[in-house]
mmCIF file of the C-alpha atoms, coordinates in Angstrom:
data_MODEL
# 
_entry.id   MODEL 
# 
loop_
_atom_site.group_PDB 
_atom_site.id 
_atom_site.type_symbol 
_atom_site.label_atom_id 
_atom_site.label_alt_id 
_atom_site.label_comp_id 
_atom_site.label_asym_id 
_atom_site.label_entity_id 
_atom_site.label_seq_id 
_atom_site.pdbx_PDB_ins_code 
_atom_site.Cartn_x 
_atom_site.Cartn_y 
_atom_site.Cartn_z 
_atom_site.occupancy 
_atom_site.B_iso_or_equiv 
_atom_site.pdbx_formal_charge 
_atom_site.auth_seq_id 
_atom_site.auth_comp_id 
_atom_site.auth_asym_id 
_atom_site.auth_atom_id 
_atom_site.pdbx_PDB_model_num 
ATOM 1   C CA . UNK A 1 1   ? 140.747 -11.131 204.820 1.00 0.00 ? 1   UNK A CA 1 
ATOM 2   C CA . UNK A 1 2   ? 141.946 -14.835 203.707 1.00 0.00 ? 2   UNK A CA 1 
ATOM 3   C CA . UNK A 1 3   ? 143.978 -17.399 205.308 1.00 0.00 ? 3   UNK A CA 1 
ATOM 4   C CA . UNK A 1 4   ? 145.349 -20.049 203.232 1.00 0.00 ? 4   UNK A CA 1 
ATOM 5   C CA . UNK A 1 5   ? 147.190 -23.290 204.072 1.00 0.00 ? 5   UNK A CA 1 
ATOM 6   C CA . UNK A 1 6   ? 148.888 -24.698 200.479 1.00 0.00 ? 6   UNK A CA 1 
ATOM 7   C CA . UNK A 1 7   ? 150.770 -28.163 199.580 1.00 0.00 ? 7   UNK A CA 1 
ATOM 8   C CA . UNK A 1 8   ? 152.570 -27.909 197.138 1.00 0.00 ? 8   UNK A CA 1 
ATOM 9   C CA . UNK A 1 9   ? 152.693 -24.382 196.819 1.00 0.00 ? 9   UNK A CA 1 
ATOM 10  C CA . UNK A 1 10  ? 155.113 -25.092 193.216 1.00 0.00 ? 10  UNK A CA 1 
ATOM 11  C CA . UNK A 1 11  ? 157.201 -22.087 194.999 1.00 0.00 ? 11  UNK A CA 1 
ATOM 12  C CA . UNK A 1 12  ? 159.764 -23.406 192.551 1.00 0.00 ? 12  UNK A CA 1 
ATOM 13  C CA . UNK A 1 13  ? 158.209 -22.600 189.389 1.00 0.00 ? 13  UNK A CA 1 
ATOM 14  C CA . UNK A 1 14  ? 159.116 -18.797 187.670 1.00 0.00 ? 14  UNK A CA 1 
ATOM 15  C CA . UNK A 1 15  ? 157.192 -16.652 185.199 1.00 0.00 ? 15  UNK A CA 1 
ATOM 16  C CA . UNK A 1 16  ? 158.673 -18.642 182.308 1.00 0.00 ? 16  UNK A CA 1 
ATOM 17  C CA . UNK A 1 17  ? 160.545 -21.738 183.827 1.00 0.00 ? 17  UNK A CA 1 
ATOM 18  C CA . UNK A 1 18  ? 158.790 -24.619 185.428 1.00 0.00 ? 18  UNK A CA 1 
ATOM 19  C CA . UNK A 1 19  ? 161.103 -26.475 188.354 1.00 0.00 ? 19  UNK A CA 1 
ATOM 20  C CA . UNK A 1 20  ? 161.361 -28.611 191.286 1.00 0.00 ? 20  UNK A CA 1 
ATOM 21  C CA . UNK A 1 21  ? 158.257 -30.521 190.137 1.00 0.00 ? 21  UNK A CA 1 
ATOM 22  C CA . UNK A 1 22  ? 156.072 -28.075 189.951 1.00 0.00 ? 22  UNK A CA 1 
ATOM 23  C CA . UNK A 1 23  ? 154.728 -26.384 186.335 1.00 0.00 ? 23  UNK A CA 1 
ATOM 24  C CA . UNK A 1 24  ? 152.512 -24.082 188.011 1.00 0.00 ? 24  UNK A CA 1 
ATOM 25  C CA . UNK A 1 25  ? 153.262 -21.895 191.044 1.00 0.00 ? 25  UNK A CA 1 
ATOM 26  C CA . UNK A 1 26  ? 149.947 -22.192 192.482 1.00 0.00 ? 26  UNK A CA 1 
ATOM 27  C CA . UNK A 1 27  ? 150.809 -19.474 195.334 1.00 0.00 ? 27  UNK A CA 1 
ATOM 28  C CA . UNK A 1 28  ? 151.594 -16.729 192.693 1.00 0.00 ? 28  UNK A CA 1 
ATOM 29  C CA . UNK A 1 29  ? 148.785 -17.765 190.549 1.00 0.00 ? 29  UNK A CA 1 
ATOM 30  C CA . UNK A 1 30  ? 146.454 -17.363 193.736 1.00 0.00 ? 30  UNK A CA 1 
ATOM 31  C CA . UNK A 1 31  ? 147.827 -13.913 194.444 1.00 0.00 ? 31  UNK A CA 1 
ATOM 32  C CA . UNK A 1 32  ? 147.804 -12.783 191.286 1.00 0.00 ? 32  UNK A CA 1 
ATOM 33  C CA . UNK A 1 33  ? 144.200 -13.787 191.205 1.00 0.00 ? 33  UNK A CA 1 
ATOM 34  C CA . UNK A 1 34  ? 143.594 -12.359 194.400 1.00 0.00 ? 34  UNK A CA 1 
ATOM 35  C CA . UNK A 1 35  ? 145.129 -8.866  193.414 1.00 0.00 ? 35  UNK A CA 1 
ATOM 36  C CA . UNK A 1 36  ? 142.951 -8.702  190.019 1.00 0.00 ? 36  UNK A CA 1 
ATOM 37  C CA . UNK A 1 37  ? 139.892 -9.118  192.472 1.00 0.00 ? 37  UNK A CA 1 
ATOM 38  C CA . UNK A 1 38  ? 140.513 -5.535  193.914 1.00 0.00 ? 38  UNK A CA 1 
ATOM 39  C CA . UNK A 1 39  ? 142.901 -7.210  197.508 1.00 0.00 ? 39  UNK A CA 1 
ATOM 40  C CA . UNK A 1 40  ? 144.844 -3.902  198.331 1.00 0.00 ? 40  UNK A CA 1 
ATOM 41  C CA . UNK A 1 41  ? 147.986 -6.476  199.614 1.00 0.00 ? 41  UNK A CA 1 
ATOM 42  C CA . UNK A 1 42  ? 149.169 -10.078 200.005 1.00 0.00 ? 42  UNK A CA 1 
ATOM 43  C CA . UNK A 1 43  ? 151.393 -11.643 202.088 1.00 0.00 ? 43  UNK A CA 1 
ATOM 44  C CA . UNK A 1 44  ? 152.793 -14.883 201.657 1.00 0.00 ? 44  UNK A CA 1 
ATOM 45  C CA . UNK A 1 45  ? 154.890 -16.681 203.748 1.00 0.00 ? 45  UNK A CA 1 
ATOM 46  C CA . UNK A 1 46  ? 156.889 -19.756 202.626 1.00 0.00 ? 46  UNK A CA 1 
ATOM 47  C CA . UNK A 1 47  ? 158.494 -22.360 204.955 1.00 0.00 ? 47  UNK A CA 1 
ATOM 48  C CA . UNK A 1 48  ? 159.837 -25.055 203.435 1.00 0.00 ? 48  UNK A CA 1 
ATOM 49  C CA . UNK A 1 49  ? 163.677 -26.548 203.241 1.00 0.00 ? 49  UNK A CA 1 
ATOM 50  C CA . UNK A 1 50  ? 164.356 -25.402 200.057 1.00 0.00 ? 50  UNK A CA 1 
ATOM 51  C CA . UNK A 1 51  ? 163.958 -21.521 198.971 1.00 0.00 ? 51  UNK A CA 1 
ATOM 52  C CA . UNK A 1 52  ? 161.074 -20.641 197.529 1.00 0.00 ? 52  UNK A CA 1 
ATOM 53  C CA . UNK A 1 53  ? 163.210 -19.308 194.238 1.00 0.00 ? 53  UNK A CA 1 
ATOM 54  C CA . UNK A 1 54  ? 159.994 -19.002 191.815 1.00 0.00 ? 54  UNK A CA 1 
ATOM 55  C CA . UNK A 1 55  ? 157.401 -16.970 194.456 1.00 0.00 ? 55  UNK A CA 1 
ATOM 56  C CA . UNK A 1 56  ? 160.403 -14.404 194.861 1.00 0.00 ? 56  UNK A CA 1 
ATOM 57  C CA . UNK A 1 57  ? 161.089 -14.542 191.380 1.00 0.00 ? 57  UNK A CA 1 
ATOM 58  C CA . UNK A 1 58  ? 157.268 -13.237 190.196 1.00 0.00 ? 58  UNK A CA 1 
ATOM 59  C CA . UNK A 1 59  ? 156.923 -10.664 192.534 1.00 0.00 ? 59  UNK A CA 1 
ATOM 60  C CA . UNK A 1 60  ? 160.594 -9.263  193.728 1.00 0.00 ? 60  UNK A CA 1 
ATOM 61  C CA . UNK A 1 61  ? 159.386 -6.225  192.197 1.00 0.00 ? 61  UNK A CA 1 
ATOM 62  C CA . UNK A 1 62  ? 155.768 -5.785  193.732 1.00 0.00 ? 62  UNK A CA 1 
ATOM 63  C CA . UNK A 1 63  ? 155.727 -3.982  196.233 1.00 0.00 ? 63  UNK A CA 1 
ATOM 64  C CA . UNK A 1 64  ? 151.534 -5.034  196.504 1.00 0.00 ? 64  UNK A CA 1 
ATOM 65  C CA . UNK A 1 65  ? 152.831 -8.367  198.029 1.00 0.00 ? 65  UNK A CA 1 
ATOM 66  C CA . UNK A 1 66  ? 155.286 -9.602  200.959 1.00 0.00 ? 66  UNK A CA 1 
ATOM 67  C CA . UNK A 1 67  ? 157.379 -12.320 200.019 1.00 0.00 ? 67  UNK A CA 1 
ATOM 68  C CA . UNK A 1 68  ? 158.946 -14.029 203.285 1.00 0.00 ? 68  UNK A CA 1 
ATOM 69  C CA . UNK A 1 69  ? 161.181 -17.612 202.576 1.00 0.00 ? 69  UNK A CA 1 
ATOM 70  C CA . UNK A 1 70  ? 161.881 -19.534 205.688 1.00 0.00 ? 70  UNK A CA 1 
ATOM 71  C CA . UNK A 1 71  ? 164.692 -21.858 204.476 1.00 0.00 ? 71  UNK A CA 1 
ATOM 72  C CA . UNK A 1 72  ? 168.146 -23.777 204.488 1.00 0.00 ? 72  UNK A CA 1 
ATOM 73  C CA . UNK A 1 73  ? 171.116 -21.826 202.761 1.00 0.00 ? 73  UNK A CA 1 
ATOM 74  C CA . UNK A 1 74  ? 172.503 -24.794 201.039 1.00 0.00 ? 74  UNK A CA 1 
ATOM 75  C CA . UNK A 1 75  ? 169.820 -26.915 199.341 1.00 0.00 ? 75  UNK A CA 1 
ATOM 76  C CA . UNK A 1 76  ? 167.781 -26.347 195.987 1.00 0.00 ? 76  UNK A CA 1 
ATOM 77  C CA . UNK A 1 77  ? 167.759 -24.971 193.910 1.00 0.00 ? 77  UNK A CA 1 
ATOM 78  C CA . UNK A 1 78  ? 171.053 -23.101 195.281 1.00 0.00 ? 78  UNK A CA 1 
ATOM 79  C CA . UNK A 1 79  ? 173.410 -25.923 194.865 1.00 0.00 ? 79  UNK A CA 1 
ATOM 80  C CA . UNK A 1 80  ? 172.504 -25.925 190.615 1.00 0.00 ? 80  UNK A CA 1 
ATOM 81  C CA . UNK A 1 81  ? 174.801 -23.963 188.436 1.00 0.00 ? 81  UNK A CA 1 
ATOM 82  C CA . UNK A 1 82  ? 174.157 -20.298 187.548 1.00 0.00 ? 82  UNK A CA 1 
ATOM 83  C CA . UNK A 1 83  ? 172.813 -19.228 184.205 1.00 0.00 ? 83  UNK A CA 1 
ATOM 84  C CA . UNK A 1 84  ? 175.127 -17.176 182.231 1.00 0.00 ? 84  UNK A CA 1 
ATOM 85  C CA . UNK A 1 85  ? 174.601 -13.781 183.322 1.00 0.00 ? 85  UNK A CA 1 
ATOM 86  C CA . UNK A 1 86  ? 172.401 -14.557 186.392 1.00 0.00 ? 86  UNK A CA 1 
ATOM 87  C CA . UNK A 1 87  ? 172.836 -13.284 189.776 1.00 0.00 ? 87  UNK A CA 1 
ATOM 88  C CA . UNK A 1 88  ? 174.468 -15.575 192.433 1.00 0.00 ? 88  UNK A CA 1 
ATOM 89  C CA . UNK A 1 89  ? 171.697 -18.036 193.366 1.00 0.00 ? 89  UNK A CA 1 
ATOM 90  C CA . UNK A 1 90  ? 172.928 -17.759 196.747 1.00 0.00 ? 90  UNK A CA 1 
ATOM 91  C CA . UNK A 1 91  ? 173.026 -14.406 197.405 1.00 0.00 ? 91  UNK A CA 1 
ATOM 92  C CA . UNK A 1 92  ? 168.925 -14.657 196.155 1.00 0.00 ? 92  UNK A CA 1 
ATOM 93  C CA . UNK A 1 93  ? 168.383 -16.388 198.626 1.00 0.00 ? 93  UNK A CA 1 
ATOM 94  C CA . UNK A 1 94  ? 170.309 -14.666 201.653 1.00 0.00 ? 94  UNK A CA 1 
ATOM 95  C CA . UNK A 1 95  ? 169.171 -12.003 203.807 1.00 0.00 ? 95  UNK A CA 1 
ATOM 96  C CA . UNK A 1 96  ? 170.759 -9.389  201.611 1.00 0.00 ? 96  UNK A CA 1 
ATOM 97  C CA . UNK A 1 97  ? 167.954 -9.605  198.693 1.00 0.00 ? 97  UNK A CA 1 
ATOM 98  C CA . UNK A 1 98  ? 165.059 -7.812  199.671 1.00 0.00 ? 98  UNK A CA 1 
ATOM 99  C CA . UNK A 1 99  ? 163.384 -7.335  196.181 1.00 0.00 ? 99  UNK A CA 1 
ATOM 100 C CA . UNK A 1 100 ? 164.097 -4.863  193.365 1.00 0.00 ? 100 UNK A CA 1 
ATOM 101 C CA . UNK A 1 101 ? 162.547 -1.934  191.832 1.00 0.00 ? 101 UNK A CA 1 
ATOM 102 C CA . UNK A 1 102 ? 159.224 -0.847  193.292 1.00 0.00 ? 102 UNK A CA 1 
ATOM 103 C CA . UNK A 1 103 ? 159.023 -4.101  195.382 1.00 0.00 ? 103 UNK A CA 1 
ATOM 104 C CA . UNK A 1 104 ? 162.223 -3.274  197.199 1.00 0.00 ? 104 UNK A CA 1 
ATOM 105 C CA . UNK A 1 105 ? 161.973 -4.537  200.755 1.00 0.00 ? 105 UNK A CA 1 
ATOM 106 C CA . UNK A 1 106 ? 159.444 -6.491  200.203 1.00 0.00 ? 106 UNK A CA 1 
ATOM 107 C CA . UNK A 1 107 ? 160.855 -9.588  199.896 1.00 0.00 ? 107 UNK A CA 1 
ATOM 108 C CA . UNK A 1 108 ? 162.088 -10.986 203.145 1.00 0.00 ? 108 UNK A CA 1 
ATOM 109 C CA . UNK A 1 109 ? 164.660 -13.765 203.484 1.00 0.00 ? 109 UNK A CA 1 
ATOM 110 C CA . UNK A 1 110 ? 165.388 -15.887 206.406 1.00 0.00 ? 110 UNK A CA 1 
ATOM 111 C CA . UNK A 1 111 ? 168.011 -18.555 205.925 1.00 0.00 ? 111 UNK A CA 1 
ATOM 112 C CA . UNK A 1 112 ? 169.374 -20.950 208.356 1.00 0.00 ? 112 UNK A CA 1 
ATOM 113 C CA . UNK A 1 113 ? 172.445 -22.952 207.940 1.00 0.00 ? 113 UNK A CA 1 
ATOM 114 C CA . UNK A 1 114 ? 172.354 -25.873 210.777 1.00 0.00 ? 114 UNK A CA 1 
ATOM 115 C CA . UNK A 1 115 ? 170.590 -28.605 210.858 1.00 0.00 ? 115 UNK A CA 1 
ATOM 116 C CA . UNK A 1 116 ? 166.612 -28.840 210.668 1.00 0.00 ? 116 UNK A CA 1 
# 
């Protein structure tokens, strides 16, 4: 068993995109390094204002980790235009997504939309 506290986790940083300042997601790179060390399952949980877009985005399909985002609905990278043929970036981030494929309900969303 492990326990770790991260700043910055670069939670905004996807398999082939770097964003929000970050060029590596060191949380995913972590977990992926734990997993390849023989750890069964990770869990990760993410609070932070902003949606952790890039964690979800590597491993919305694993079902070997739990992805949980504590965040606000309405800032970054949610507020940024779409790419052509992308899912709404809001509905990513909503309660409603809760992974795809194998990792299916293991992503967990929890948005709130007052103030912080």
């Amino acid at each position: 068993h492990a326990v770790c506290v991260v700043r910055p986790p670069g939670h905004h940083s996807e398999r082939g995109a770097c964003m929000g300042f970050g060029v590596f997601n060191n949380v995913a790179v972590a977990a992926h390094a734990a997993l390849a060390r023989g750890l069964e399952r990770v869990l990760i949980v993410d609070w932070d204002i902003h949606h952790g877009n890039g964690t979800q985005e590597v491993f919305q399909e694993d079902p070997r980790v739990l992805y949980a985002s504590l965040h606000s609905l309405y800032t970054y990278p949610f507020f940024t235009p779409n790419e052509p043929g992308q899912p709404e970036r809001s509905t990513l981030s909503s309660g409603a997504f809760v992974g795809s494929g194998s990792g299916r309900g293991y992503t967990c969303n929890i948005g709130w939309s007052g103030e912080v």
